[in-house]
Short mmCIF file of C-alpha atoms in Angstrom, two decimals:
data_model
loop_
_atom_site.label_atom_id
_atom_site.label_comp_id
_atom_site.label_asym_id
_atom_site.label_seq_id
_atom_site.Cartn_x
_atom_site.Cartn_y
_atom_site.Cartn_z
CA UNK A 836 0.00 0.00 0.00
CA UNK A 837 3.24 2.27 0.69
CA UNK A 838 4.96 1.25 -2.41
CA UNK A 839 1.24 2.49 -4.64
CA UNK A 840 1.43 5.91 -2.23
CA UNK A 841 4.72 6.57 -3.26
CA UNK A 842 4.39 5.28 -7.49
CA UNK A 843 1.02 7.86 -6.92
CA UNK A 844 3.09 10.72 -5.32
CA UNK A 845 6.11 10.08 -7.78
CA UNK A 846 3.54 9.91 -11.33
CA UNK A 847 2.32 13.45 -9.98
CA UNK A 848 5.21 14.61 -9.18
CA UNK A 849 6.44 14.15 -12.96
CA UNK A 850 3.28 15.81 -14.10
CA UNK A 851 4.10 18.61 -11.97
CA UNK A 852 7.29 19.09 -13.15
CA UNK A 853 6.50 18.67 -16.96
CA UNK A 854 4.10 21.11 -15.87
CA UNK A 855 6.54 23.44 -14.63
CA UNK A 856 8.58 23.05 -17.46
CA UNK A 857 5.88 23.95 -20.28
CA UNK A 858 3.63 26.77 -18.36
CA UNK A 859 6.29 28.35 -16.96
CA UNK A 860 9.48 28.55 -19.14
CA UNK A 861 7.69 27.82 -22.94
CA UNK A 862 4.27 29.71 -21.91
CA UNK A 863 2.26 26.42 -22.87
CA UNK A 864 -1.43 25.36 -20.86
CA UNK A 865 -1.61 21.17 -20.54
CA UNK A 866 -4.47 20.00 -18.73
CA UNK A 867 -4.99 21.04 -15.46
CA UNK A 868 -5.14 25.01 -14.55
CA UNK A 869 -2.04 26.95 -13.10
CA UNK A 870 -4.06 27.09 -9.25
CA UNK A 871 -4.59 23.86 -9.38
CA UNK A 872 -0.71 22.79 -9.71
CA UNK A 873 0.31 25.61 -7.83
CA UNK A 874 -1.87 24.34 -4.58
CA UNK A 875 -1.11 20.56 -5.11
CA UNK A 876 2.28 19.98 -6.45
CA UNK A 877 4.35 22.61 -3.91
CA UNK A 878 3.56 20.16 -0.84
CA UNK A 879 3.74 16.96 -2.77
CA UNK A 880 7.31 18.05 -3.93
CA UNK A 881 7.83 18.71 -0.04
CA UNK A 882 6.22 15.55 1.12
CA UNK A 883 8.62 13.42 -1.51
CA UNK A 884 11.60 15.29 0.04
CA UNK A 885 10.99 14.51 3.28
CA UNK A 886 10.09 10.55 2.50
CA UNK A 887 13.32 10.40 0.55
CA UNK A 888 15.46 12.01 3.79
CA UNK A 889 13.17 9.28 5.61
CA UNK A 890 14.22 6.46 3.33
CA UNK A 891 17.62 7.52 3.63
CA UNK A 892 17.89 7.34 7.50
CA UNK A 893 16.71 4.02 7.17
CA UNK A 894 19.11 3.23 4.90
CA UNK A 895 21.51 4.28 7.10
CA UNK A 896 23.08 6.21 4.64
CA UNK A 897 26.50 7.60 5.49
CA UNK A 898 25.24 11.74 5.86
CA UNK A 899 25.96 13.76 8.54
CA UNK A 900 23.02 14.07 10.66
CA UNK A 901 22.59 17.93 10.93
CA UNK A 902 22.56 17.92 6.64
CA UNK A 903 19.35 15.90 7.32
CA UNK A 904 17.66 18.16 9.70
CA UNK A 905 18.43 21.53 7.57
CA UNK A 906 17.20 19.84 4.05
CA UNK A 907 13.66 20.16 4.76
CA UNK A 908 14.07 23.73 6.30
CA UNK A 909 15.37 24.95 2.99
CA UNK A 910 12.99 23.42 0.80
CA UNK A 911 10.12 25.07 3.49
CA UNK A 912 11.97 28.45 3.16
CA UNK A 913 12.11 28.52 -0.61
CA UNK A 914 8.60 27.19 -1.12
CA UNK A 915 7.40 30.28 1.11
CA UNK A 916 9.99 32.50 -0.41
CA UNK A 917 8.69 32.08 -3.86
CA UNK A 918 5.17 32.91 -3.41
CA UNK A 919 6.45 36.31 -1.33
CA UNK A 920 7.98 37.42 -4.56
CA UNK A 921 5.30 36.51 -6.93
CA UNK A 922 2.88 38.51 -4.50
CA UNK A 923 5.39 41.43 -4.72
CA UNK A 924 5.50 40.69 -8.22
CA UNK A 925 2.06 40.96 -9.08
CA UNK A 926 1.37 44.30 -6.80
CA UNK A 927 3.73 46.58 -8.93
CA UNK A 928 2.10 45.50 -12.29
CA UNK A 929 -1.05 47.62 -13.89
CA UNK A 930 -4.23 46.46 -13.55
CA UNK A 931 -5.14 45.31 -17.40
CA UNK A 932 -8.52 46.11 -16.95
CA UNK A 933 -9.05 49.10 -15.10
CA UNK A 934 -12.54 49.74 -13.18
CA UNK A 935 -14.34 52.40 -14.73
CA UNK A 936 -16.26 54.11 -12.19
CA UNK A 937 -20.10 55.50 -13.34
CA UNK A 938 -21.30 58.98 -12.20
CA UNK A 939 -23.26 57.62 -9.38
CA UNK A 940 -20.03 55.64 -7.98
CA UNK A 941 -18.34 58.90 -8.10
CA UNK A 942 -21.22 60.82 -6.32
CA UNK A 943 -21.12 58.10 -3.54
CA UNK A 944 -17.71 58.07 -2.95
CA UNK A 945 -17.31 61.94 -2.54
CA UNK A 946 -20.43 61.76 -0.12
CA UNK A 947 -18.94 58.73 1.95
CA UNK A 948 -15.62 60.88 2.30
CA UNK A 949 -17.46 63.27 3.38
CA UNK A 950 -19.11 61.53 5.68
CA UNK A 951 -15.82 60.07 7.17
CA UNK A 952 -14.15 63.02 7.46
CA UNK A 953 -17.33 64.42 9.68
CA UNK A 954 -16.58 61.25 11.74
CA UNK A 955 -20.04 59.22 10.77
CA UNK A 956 -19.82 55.33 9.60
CA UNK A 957 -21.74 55.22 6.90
CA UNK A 958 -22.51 52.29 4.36
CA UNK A 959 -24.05 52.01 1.09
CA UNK A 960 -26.93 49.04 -0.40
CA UNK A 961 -27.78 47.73 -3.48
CA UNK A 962 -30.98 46.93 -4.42
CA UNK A 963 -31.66 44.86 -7.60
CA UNK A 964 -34.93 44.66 -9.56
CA UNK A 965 -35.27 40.41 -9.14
CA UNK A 966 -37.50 40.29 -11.97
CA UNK A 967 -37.19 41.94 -15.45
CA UNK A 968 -41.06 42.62 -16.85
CA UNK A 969 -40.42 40.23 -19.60
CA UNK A 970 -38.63 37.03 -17.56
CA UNK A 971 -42.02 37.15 -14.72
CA UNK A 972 -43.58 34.24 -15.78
CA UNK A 973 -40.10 31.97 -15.70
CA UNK A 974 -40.50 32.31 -11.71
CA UNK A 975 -36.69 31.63 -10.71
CA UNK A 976 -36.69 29.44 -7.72
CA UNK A 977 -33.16 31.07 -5.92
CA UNK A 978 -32.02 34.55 -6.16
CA UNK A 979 -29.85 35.52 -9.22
CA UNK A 980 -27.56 38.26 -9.38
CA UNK A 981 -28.46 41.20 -12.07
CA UNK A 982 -25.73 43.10 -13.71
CA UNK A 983 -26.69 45.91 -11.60
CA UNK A 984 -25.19 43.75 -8.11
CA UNK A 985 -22.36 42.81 -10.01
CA UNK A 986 -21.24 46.27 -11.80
CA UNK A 987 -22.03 48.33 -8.74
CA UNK A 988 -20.23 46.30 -6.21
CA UNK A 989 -17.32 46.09 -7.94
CA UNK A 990 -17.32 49.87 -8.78
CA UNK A 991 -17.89 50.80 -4.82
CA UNK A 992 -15.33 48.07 -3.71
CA UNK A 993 -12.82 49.73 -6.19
CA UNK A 994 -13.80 53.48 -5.14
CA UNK A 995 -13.13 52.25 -1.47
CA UNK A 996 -16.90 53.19 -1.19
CA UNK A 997 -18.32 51.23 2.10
CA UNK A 998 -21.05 48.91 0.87
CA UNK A 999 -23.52 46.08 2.58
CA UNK A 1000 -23.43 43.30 -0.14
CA UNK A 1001 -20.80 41.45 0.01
CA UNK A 1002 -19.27 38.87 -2.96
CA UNK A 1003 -16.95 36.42 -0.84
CA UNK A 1004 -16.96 33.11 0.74
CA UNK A 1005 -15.99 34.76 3.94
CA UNK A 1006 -19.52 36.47 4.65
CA UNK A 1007 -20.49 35.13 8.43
CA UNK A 1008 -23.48 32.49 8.54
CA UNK A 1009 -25.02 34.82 10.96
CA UNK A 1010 -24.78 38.25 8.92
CA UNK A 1011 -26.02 36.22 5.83
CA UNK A 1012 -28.89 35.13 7.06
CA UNK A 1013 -30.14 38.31 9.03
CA UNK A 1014 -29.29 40.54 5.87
CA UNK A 1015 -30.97 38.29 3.52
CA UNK A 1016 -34.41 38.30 5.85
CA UNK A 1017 -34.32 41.71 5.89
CA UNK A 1018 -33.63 43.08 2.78
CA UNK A 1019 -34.69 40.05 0.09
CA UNK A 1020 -38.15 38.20 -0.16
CA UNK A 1021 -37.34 34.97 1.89
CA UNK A 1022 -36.06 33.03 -1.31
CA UNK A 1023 -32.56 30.87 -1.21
CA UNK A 1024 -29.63 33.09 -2.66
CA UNK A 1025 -26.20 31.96 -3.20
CA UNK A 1026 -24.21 31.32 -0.17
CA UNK A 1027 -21.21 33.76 -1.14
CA UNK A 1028 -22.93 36.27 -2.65
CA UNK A 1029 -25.86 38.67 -0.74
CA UNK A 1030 -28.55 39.82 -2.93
CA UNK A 1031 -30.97 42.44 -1.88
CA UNK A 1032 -33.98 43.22 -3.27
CA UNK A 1033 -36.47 45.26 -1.37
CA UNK A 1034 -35.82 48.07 0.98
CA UNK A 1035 -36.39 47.88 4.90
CA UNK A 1036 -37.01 51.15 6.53
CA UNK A 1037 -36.39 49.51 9.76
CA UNK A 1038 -32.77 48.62 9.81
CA UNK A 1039 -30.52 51.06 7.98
CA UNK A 1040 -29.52 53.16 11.69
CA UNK A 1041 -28.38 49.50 13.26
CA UNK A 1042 -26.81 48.44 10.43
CA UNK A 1043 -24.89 51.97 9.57
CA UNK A 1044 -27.05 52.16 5.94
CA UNK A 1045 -26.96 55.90 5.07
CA UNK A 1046 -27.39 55.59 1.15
CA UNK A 1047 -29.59 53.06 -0.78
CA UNK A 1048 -28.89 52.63 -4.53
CA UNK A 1049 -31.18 50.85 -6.46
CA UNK A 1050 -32.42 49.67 -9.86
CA UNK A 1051 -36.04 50.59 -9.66
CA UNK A 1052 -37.63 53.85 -8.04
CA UNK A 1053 -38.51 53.52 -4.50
CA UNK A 1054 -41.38 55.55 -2.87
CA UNK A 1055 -40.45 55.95 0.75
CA UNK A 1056 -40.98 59.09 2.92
CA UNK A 1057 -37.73 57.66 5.31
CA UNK A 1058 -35.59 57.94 2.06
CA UNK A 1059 -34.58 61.44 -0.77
CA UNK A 1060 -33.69 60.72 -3.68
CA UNK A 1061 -30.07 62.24 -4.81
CA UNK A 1062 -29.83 61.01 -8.44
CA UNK A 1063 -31.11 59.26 -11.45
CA UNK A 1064 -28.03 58.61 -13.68
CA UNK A 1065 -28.25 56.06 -16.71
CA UNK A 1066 -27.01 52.94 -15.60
CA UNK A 1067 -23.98 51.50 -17.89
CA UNK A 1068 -23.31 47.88 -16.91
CA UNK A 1069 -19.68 47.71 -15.85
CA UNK A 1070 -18.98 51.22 -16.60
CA UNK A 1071 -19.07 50.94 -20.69
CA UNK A 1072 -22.01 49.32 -21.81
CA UNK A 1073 -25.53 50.74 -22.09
CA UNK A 1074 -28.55 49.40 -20.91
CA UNK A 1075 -31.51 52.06 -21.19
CA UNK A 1076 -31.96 51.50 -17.64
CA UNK A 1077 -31.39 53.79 -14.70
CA UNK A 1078 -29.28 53.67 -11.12
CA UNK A 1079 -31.67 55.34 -8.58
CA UNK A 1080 -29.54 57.00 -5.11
CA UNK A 1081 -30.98 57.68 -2.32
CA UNK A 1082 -30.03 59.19 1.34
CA UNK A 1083 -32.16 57.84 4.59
CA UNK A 1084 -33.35 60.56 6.58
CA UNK A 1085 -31.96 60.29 10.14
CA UNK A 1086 -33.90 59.04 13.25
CA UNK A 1087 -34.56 60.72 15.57
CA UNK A 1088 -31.84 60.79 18.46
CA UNK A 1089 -33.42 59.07 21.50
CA UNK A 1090 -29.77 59.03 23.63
CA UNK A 1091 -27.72 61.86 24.73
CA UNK A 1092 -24.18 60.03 23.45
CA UNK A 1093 -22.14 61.82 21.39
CA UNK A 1094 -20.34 59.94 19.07
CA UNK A 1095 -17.50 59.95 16.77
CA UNK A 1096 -15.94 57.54 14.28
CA UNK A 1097 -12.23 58.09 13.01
CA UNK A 1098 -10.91 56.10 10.78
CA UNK A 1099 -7.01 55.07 11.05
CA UNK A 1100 -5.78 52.63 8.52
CA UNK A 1101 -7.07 49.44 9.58
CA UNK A 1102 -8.46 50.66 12.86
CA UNK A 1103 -11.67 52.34 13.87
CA UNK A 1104 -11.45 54.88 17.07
CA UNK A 1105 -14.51 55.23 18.25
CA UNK A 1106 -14.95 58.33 21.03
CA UNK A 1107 -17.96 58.88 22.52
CA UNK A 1108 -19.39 60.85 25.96
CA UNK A 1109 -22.29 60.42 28.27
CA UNK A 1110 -23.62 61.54 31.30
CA UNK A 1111 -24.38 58.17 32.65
CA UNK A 1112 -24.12 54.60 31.47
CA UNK A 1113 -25.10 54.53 28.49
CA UNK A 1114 -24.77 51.01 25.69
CA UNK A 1115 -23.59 52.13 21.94
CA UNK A 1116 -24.54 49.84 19.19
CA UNK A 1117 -21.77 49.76 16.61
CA UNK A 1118 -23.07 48.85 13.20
CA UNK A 1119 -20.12 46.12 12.75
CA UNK A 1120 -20.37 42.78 13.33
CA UNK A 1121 -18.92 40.91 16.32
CA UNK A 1122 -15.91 39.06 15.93
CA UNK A 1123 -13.82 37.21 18.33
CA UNK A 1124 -11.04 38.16 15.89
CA UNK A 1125 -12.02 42.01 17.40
CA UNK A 1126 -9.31 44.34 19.84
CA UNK A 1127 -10.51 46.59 21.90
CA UNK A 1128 -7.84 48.76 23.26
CA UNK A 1129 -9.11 51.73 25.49
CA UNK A 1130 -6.87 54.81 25.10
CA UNK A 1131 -8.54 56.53 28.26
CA UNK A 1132 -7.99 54.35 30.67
CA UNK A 1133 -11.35 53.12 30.83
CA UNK A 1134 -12.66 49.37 30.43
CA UNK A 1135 -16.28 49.61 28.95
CA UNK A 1136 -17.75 46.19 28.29
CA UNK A 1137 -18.05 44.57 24.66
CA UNK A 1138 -20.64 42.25 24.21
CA UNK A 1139 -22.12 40.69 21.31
CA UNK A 1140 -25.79 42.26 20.31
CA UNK A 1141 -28.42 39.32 20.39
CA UNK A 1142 -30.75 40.23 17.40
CA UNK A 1143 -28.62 41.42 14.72
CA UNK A 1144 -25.13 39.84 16.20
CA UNK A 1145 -23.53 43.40 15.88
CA UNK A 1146 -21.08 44.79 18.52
CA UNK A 1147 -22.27 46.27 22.10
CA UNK A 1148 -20.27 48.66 24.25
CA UNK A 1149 -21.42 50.00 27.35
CA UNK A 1150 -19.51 52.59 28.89
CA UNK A 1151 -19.78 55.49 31.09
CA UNK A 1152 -19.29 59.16 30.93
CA UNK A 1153 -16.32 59.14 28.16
CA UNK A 1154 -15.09 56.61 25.74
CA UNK A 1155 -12.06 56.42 23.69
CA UNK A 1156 -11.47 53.31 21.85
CA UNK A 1157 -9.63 51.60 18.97
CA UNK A 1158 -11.36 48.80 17.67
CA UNK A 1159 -8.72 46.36 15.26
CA UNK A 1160 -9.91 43.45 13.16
CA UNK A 1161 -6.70 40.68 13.70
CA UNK A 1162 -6.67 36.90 12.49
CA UNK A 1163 -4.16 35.58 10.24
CA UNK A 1164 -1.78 32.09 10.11
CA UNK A 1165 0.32 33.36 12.84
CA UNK A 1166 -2.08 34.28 15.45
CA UNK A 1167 -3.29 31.57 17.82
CA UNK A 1168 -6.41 32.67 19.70
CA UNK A 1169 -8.37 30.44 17.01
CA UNK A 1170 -10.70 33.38 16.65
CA UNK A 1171 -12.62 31.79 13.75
CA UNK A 1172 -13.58 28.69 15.22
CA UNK A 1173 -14.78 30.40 18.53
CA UNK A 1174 -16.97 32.61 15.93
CA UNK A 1175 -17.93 29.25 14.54
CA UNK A 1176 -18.32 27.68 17.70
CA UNK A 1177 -20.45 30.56 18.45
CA UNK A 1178 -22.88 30.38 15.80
CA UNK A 1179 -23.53 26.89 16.50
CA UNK A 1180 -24.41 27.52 19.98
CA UNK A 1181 -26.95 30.58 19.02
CA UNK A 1182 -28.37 27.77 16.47
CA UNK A 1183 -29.06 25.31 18.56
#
């Protein structure tokens, strides 16, 4: 069973490297895809290293121990080393297809900087029209995404714009599903990508929604409409159609906190004051992968919100706080998995 492993191993291993010879040095595809090769054939090469250093302890072959030991270390440091340089690589080349950004992209980002710079967290949804008038009767059974979700998020994501939807396999279980029941009409949508179709007057505060862009006209007293610019689908081709911006008109203010949101890089200061204790309701989600560093002194409490999982400070009289999203390879509080584990445990 050994002896198949290793003939297995060794035939891809000589696929790898005739791979390796004809993608990479005579520009030639054959068979399966660059990622593919890339993912797979780095830590087979490794594992058929080590099995040969393996084979040759047991053979007792005449080496000097410490030769043994730094072997694999090299091949480890080179395997990393070469995917640090194609990263650096790829960062200093020009984007071949540059994202052209549509008047309304351009209106939203100047009013989102404007909005940071006045130290207010504000976020941006798109609305898509499910149904075209002429595809009614087909009655999709799941949520498809129009050109409208697709051009606009990646316009917004390029402008640095913040936005709700989200097109990754990294959305949370937990936002997922609250976002989809609030802002869709209960149908299944794809797991990675959130799809909104209708417009809930009821959760834009909580959830930091200051603009709603849509693809059909929305009569709402709660929203004002900004603009009606012709909608070009990915920034060049026509469509007849329109892209319809609105702003939500504030709540009222029911709390005497003042609050402020700076934004530093990749960390959020949030300073607030209050004459008493007081609980602020920050429209991100809660993460165990979340720091909370208090630069006053002061040790409000962070708690995870119940209905819409977002995060909970209570604090009293001033607040002064950086808030730092952290997980990566190297850190070992396991963040993700205690998210996981917390899911399950609000499931059950």
């Amino acid at each position: 069973m050994a002896q198949l492993a290793m003939y297995a191993l060794g035939l891809f291993f000589a696929y790898a490297t005739t791979y390796f010879v004809a993608a990479k040095l005579l520009r030639r595809e054959i068979g399966l895809t660059p990622s593919y090769i890339e993912i797979i054939a780095y830590p087979v090469w490794l594992l058929l290293v080590v099995s040969l250093l393996f084979a040759l302890i047991t053979a007792r072959v005449r080496l000097p121990a410490n030769v043994l030991k730094v072997v694999p270390i090299i091949v480890i440091v080179l395997w990393g080393s070469q995917w640090v340089v194609r990263n650096l690589e790829l960062r200093t080349q020009v984007a071949q297809y540059p994202i052209i950004l549509s008047e309304t992209t351009r209106e939203l980002q100047q009013l989102t900087t404007e909005d940071r710079s006045q130290g207010i967290l504000s976020r941006v949804i798109i609305l898509q029209e499910q149904f075209s008038s002429e595809r009614l009767s087909e009655g999709f059974r799941i949520r498809r995404a129009t050109d409208f979700s697709y051009s606009f998020l990646l316009e917004l994501q390029g402008a640095n714009v913040p936005v709700l939807n989200a097109y990754s396999h990294m959305i949370s279980p937990h936002a997922f599903g609250i976002t989809n029941q609030l802002f869709s009409d209960g149908r299944p949508s794809w797991r990675q990508f959130s799809l909104y179709d209708k417009f809930n007057p009821e959760a834009p505060s909580a959830l930091g929604i200051r603009y709603v862009l849509s693809e059909y006209p929305i009569e709402d007293a709660r929203l004002t409409p900004l603009s009606a610019h012709p909608f070009e689908a990915y920034g060049q081709f026509a469509t007849g159609r329109q892209a319809f911006l609105y702003k939500v008109s504030p709540q009222p203010q029911t709390s005497d906190i003042s609050l402020q949101y700076g934004f530093e890089k990749d960390r959020l200061r949030i300073t607030a004051s209050s004459t008493g204790i007081r609980t602020l309701l920050v429209p991100i989600e809660f993460s165990r992968c979340l720091t909370f560093d208090s630069q006053d002194g002061a040790q409000p409490t962070v708690t995870r919100e119940e209905s819409l999982g977002l995060t909970s400070i209570t604090f009293s009289g001033d607040l002064d706080l950086i808030v730092r999203y952290e997980n990566s390879m190297l850190q070992w509080q396991n963040c993700r998995i205690r998210d996981y584990l917390d899911f399950r445990k609000q499931s059950s």
